[in-house]
XYZ file of N, CA and C in Angstrom:
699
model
N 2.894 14.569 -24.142
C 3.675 14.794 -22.921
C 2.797 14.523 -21.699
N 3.158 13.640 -20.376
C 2.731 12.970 -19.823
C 2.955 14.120 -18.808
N 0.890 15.196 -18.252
C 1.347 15.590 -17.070
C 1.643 15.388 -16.053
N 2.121 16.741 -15.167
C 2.939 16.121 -13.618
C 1.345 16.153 -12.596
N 1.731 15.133 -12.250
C 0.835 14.806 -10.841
C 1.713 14.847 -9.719
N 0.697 14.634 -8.415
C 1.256 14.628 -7.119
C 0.860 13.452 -6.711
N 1.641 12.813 -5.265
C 1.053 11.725 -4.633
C 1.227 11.643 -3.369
N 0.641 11.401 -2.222
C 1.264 10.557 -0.716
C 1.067 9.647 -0.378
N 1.972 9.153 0.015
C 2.483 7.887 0.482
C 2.766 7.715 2.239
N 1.796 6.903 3.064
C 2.302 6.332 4.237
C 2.034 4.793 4.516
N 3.421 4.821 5.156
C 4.189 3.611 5.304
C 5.009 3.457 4.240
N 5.819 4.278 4.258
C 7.184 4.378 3.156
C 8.336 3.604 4.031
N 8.205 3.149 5.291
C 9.732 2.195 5.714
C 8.980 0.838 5.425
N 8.121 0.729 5.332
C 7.815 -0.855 4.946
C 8.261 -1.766 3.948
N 8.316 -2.936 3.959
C 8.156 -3.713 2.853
C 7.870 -3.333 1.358
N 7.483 -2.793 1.619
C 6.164 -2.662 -0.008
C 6.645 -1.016 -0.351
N 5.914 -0.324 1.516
C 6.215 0.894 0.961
C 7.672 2.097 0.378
N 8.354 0.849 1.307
C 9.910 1.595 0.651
C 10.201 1.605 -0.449
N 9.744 0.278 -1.426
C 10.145 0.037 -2.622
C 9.517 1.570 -3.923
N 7.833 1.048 -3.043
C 7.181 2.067 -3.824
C 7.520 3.652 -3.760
N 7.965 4.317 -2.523
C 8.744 5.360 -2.220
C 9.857 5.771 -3.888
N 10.522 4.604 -3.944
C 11.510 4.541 -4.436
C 11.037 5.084 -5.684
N 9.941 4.476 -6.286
C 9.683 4.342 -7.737
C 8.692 5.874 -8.141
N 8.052 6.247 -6.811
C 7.231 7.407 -7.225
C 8.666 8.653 -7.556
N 9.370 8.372 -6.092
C 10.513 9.711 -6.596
C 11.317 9.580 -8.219
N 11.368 8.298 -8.530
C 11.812 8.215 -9.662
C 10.744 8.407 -11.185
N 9.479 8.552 -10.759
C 8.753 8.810 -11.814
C 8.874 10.010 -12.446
N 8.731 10.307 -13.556
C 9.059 11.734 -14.951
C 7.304 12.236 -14.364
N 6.923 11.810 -13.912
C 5.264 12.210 -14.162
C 5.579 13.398 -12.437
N 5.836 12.561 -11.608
C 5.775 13.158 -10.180
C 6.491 14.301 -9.622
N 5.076 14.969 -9.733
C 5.908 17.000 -9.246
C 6.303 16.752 -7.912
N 5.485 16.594 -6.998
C 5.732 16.175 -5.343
C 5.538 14.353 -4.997
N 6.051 14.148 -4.226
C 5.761 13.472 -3.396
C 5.895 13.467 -1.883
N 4.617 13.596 -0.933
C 4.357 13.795 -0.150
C 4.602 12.139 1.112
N 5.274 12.165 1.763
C 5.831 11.254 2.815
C 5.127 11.235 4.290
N 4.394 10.457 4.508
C 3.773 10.937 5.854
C 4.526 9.592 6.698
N 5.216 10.048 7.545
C 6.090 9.657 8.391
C 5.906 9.572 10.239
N 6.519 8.528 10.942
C 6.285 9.054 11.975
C 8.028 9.658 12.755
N 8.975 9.004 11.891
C 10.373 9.448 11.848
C 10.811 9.802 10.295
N 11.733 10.829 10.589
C 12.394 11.546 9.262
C 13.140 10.379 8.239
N 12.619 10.420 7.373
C 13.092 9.584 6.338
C 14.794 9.392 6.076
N 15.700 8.699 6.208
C 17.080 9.253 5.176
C 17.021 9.832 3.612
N 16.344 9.822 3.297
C 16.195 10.490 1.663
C 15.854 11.551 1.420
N 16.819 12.140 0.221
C 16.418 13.846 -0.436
C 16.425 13.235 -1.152
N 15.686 14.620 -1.763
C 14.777 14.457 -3.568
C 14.420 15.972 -3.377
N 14.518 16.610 -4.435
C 13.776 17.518 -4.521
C 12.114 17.691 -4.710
N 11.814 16.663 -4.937
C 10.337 16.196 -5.080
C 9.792 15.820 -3.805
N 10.810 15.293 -2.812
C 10.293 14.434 -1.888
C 9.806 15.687 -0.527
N 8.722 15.808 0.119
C 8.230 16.395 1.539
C 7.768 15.573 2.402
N 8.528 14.920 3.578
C 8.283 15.000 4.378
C 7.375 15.848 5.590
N 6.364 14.732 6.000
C 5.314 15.283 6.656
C 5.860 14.527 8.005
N 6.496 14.665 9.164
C 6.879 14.135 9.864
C 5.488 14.365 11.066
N 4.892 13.149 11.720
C 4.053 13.499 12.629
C 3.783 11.903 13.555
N 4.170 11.784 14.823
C 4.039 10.426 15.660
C 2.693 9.900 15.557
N 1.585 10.750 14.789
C 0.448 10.132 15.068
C 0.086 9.935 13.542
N 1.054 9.959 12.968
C 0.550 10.114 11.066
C -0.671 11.101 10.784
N -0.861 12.159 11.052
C -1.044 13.382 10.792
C -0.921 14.566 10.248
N -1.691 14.665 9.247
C -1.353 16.352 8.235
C -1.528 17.451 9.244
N -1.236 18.215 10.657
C -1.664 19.036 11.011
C -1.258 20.547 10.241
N -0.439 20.557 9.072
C -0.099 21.772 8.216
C -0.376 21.932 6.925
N -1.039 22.461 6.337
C -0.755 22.225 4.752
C -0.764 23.495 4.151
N 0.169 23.955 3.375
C 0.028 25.330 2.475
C -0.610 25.577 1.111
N -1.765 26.659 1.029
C -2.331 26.545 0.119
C -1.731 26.333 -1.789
N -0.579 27.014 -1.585
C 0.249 26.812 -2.377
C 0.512 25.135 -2.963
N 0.685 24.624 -2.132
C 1.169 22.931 -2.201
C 0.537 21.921 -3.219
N 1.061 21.466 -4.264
C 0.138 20.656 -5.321
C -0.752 19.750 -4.566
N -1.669 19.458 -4.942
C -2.572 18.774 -4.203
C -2.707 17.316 -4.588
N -1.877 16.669 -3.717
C -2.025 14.825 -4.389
C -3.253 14.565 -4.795
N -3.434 13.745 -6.386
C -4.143 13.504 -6.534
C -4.232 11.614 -6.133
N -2.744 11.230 -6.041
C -2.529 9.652 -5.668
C -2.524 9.522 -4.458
N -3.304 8.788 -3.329
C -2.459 8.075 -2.187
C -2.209 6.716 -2.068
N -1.631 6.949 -1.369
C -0.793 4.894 -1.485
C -0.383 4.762 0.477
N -1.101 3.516 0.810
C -1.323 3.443 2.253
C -0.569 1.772 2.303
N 0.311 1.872 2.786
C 1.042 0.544 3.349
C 1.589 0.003 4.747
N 0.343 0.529 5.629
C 0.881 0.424 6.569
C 0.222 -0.909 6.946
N 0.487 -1.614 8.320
C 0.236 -2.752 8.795
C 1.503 -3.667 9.885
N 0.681 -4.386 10.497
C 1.754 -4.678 11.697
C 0.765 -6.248 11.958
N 1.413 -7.034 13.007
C 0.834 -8.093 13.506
C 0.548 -7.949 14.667
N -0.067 -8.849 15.234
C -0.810 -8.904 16.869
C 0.468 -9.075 17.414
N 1.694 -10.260 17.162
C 3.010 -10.038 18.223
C 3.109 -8.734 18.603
N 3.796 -7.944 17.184
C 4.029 -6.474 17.292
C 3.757 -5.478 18.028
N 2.055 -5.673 17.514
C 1.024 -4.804 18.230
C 1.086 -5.047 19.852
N 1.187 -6.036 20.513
C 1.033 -6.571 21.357
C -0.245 -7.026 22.185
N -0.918 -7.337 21.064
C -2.359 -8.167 21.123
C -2.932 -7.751 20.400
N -4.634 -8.266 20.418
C -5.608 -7.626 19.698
C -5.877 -6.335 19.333
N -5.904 -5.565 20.522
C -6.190 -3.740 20.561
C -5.002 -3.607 19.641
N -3.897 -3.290 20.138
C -2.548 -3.074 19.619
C -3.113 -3.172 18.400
N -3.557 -4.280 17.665
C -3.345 -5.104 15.745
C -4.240 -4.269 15.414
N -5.597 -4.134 15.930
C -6.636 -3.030 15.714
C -6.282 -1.510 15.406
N -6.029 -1.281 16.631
C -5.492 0.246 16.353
C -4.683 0.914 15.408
N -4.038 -0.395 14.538
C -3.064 0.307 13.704
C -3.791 -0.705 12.047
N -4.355 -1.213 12.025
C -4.445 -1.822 10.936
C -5.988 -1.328 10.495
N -6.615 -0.968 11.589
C -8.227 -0.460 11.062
C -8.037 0.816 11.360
N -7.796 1.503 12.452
C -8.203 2.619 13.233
C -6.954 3.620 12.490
N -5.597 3.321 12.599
C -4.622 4.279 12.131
C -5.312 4.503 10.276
N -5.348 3.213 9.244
C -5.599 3.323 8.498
C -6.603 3.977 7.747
N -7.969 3.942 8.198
C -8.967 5.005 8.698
C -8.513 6.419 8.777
N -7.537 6.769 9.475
C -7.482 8.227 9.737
C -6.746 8.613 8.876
N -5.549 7.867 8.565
C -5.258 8.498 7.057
C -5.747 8.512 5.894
N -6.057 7.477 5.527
C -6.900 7.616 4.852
C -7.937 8.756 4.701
N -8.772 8.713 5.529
C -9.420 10.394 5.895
C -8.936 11.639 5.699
N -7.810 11.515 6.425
C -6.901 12.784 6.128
C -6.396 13.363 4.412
N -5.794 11.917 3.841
C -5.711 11.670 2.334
C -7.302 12.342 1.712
N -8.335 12.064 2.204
C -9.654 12.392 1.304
C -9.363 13.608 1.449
N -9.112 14.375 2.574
C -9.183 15.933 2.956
C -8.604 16.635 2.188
N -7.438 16.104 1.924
C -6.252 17.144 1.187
C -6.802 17.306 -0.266
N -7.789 16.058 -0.829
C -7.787 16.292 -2.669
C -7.196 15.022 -3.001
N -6.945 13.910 -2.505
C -6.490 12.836 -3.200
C -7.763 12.193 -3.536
N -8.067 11.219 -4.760
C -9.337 10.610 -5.668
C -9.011 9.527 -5.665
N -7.614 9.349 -5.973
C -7.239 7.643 -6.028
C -6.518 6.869 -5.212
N -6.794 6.033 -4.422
C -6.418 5.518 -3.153
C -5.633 4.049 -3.513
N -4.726 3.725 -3.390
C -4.631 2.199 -3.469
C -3.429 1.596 -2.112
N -4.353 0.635 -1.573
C -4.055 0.558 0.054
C -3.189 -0.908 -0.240
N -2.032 -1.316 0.716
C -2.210 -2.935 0.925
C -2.710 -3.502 1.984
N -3.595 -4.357 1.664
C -4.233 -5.413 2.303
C -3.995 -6.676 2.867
N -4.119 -8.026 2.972
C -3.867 -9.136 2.980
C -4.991 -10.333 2.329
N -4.182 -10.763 1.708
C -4.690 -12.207 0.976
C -5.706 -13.157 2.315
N -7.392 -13.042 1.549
C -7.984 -13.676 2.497
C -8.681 -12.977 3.449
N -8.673 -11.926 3.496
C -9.595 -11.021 4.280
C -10.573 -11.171 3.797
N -11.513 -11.153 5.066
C -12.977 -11.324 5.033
C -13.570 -11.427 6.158
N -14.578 -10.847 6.648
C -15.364 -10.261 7.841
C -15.955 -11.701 8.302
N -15.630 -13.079 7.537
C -15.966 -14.078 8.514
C -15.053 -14.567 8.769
N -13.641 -14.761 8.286
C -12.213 -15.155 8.733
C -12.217 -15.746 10.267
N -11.887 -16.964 10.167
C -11.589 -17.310 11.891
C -10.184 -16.289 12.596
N -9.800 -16.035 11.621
C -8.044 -15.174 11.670
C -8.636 -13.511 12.005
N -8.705 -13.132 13.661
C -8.555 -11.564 13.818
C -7.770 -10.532 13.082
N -6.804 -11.171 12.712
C -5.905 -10.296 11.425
C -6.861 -10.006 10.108
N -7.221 -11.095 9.480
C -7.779 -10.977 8.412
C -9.305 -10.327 8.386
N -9.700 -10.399 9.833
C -11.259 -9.663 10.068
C -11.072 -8.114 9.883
N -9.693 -7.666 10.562
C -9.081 -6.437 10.829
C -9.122 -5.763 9.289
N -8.257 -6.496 8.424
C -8.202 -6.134 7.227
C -9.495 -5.942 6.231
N -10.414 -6.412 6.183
C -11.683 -6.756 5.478
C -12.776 -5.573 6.486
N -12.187 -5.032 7.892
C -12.878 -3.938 8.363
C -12.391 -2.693 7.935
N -11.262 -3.061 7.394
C -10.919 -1.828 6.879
C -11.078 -1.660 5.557
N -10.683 -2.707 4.780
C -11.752 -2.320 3.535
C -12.709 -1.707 3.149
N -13.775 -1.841 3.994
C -14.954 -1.847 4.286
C -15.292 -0.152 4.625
N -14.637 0.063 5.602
C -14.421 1.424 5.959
C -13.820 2.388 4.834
N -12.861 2.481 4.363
C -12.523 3.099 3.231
C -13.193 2.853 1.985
N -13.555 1.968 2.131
C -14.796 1.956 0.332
C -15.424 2.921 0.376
N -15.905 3.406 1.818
C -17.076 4.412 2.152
C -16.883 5.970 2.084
N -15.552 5.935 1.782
C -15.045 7.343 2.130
C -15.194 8.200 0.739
N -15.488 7.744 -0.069
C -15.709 8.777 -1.439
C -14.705 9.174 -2.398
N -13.576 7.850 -2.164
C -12.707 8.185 -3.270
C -13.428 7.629 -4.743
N -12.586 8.605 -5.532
C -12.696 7.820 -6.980
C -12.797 6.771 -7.321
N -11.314 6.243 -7.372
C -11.338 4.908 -7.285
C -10.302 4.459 -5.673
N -10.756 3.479 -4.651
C -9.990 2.672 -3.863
C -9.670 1.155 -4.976
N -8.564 0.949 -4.204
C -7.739 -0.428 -4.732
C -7.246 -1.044 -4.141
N -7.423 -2.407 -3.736
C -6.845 -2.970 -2.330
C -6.266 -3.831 -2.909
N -4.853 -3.876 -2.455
C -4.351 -5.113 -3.426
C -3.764 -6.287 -2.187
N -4.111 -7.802 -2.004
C -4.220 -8.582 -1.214
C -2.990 -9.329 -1.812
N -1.906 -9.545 -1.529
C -0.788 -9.975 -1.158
C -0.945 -11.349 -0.907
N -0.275 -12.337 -1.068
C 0.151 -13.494 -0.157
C 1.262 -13.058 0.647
N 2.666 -13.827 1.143
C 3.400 -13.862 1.813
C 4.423 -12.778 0.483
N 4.779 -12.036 1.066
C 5.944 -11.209 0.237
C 7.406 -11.687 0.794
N 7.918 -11.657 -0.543
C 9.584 -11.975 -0.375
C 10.243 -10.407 -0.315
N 11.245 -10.779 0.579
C 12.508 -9.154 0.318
C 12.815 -9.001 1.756
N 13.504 -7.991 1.762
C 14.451 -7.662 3.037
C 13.838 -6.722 3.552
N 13.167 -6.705 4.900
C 12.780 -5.319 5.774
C 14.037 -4.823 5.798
N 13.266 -3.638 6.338
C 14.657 -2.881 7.332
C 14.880 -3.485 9.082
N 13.811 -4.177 9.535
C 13.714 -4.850 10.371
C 13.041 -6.176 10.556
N 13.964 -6.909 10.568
C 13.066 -8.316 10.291
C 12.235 -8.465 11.150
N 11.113 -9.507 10.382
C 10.518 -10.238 11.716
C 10.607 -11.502 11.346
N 11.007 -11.979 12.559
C 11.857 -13.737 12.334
C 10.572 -14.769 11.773
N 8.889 -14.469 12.711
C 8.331 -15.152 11.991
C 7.760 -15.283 10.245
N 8.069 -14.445 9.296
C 8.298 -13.990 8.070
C 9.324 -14.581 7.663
N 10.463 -14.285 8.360
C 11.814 -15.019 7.471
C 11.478 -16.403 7.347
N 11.157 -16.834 8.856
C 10.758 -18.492 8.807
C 9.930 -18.941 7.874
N 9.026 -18.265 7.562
C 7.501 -18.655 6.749
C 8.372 -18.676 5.269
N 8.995 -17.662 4.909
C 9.583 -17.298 3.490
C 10.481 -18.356 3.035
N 11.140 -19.130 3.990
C 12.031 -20.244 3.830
C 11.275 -21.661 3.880
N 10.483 -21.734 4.594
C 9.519 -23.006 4.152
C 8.789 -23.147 3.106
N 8.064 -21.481 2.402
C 7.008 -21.444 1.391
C 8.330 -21.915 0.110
N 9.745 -21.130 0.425
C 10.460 -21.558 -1.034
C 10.739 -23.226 -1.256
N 10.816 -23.674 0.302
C 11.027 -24.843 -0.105
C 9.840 -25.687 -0.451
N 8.715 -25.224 0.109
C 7.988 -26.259 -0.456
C 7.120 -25.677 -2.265
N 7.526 -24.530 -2.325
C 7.072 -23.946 -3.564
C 6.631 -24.779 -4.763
N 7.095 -26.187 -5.397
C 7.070 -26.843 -6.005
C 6.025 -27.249 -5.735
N 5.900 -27.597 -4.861
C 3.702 -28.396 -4.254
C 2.979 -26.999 -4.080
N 3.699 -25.839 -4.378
C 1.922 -24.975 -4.109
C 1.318 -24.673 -5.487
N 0.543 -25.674 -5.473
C -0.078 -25.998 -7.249
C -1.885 -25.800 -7.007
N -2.858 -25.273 -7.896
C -3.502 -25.095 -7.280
C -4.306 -24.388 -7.092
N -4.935 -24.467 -5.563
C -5.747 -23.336 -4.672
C -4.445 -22.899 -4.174
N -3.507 -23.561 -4.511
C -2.152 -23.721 -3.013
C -1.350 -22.264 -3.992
N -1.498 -22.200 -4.737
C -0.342 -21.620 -5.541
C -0.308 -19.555 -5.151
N -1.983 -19.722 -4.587
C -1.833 -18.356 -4.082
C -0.702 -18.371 -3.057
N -0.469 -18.852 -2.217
C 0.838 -18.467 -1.726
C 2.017 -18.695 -2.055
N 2.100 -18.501 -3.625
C 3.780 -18.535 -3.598
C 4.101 -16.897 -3.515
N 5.267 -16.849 -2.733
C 5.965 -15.480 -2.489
C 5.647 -14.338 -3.063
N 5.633 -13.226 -3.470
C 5.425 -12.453 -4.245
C 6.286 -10.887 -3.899
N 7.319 -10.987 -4.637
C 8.477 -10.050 -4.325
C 7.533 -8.608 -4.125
N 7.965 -7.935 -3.407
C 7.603 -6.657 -2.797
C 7.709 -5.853 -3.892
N 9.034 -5.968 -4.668
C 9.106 -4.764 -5.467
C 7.918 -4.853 -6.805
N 7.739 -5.732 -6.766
C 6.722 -5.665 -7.735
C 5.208 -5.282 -7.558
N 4.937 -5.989 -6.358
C 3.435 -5.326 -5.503
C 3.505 -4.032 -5.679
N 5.118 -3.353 -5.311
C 4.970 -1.690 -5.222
C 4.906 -0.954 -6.736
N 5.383 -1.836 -7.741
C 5.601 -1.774 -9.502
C 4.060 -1.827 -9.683
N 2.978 -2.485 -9.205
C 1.794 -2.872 -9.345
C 0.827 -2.143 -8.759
N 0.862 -1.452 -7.449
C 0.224 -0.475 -7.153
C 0.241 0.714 -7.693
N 1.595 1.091 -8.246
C 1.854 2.366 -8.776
C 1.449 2.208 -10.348
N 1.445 0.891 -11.108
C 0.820 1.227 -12.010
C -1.041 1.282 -12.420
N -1.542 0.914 -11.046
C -3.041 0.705 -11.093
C -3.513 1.972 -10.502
N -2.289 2.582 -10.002
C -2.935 3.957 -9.930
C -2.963 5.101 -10.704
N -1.903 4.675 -11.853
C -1.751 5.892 -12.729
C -2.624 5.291 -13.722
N -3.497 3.909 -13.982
C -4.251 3.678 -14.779
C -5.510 4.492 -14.488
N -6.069 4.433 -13.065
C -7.075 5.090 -12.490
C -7.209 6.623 -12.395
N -6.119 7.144 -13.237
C -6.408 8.726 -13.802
C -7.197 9.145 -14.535
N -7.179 7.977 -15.830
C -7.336 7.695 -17.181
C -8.816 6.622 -17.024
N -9.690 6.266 -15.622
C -10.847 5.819 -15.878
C -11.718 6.656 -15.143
N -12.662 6.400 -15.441
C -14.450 7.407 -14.620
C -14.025 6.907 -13.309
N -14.523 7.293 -12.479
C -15.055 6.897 -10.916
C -15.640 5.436 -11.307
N -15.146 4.636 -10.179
C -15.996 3.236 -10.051
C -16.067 2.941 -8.687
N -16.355 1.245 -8.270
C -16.601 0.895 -6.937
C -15.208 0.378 -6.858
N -15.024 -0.101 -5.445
C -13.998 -0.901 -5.035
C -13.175 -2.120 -5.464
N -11.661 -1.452 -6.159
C -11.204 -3.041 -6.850
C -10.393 -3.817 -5.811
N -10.110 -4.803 -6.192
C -9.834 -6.068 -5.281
C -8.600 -6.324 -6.101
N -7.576 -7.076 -5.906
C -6.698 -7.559 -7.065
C -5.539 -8.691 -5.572
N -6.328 -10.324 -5.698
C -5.816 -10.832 -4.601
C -5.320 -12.066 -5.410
N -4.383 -12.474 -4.461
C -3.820 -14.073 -5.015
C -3.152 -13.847 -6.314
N -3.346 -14.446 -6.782
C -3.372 -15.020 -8.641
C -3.796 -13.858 -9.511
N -4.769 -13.158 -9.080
C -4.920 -11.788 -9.609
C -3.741 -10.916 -9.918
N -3.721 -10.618 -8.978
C -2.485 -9.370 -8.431
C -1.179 -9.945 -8.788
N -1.047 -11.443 -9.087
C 0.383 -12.088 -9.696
C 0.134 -11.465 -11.079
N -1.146 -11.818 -11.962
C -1.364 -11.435 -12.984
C -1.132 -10.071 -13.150
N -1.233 -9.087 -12.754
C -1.488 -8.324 -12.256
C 0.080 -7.377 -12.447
N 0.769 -8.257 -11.450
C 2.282 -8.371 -11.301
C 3.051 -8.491 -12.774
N 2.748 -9.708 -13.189
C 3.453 -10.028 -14.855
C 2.845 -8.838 -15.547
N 1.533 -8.516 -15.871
C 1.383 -7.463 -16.591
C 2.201 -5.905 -16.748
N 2.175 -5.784 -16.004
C 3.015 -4.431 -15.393
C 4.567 -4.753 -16.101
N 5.349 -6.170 -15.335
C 6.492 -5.955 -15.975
C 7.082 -6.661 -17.410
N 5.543 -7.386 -17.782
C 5.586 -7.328 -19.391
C 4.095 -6.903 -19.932
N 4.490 -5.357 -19.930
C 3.105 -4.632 -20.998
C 2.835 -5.406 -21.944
N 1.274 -5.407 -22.069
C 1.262 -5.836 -23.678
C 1.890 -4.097 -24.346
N 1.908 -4.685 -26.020
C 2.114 -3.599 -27.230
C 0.878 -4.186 -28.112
């Protein structure tokens, strides 16, 4: 019999993170799941708590309260969004950082964040420097295991589009046939499965020792992807 764990999750309206939302409340394993929000979710669950706070902030916790041992961090935005550099910063290194932090505080060990495909601290792309600083930063923080899983372009429906995404998602399908390759890391990669894929690399990371920082990008994390939704036996 498979015990109950706890987990939190921020950036549950996202892409990735809604899906994954979806799948923790539906797990047999999950006593709580903890929601760190900056608006009230539409969803009950009896499992589900909402942590509602504008700055993504635990300022309450009762000693009583199972203590996540999972967190799962999906937050992220673009420089449009943000409305420049600072803006993309503040929320992709600096917000991520603090939850993260906050996540170490409470008792969570296993961290698994999304990232972006291609991060790296020499990137001509400020986005991708952003991402690879934050890596960087959370490796350091003393979880068990961190897990960054690097994405290409994800397919699926926000709750709010952003037109440059839709555009990108409709050119990558059409030209999908030529991304053969180095090229092939960007073919699409449906959301619900990234979130099928995080949630299962974290319930693997119960079941291993403490290690260093995993990576799981491109072609990986596709692999990665198929595995999950055909186990070996």
């Amino acid at each position: 019999m498979q015990r109950e764990i706890s987990a939190i999750i921020a950036g549950a309206t996202g892409l990735v993170g809604n899906e994954l939302l979806h799948l923790l409340l539906g797990h047999d394993a999950m006593a709580k799941v903890y929601a760190l929000t900056r608006t009230a979710l539409p969803y009950r669950s009896k499992n589900l708590v909402q942590i509602v706070h504008p700055e993504l902030r635990v300022t309450e916790w009762e000693d009583t309260d199972p203590v996540p041992e999972l967190g799962f961090i999906c937050l992220g935005t673009t420089k449009k969004s943000a409305g420049g550099k600072a803006g993309l910063e503040a929320v992709d290194v600096e917000l991520v950082k603090s939850v993260a932090r906050s996540m170490r505080q409470l008792g969570v060990e296993h961290l698994v964040v999304i990232s972006s495909l291609g991060a790296t601290p020499n990137s001509p792309s400020f986005y991708l420097r952003c991402k690879a600083k934050m890596e960087q930063a959370l490796s350091e923080m003393g979880f068990s295991h961190c897990i960054f899983v690097r994405p290409g372009p994800l397919s699926g429906e926000r709750s709010e589009s952003r037109q440059d995404e839709v555009l990108l998602q409709k050119g990558l399908e059409l030209a999908q046939p030529l991304l053969v390759g180095p090229l092939s890391h960007l073919v699409p990669i449906p959301a619900e499965e990234v979130a099928l894929t995080m949630l299962n690399l974290a319930m693997k990371a119960l079941e291993l020792p403490p290690g260093s920082a995993e990576i799981y990008s491109g072609n990986a994390l596709r692999r990665q992807c198929a595995e999950t939704q055909h186990p070996q036996t």
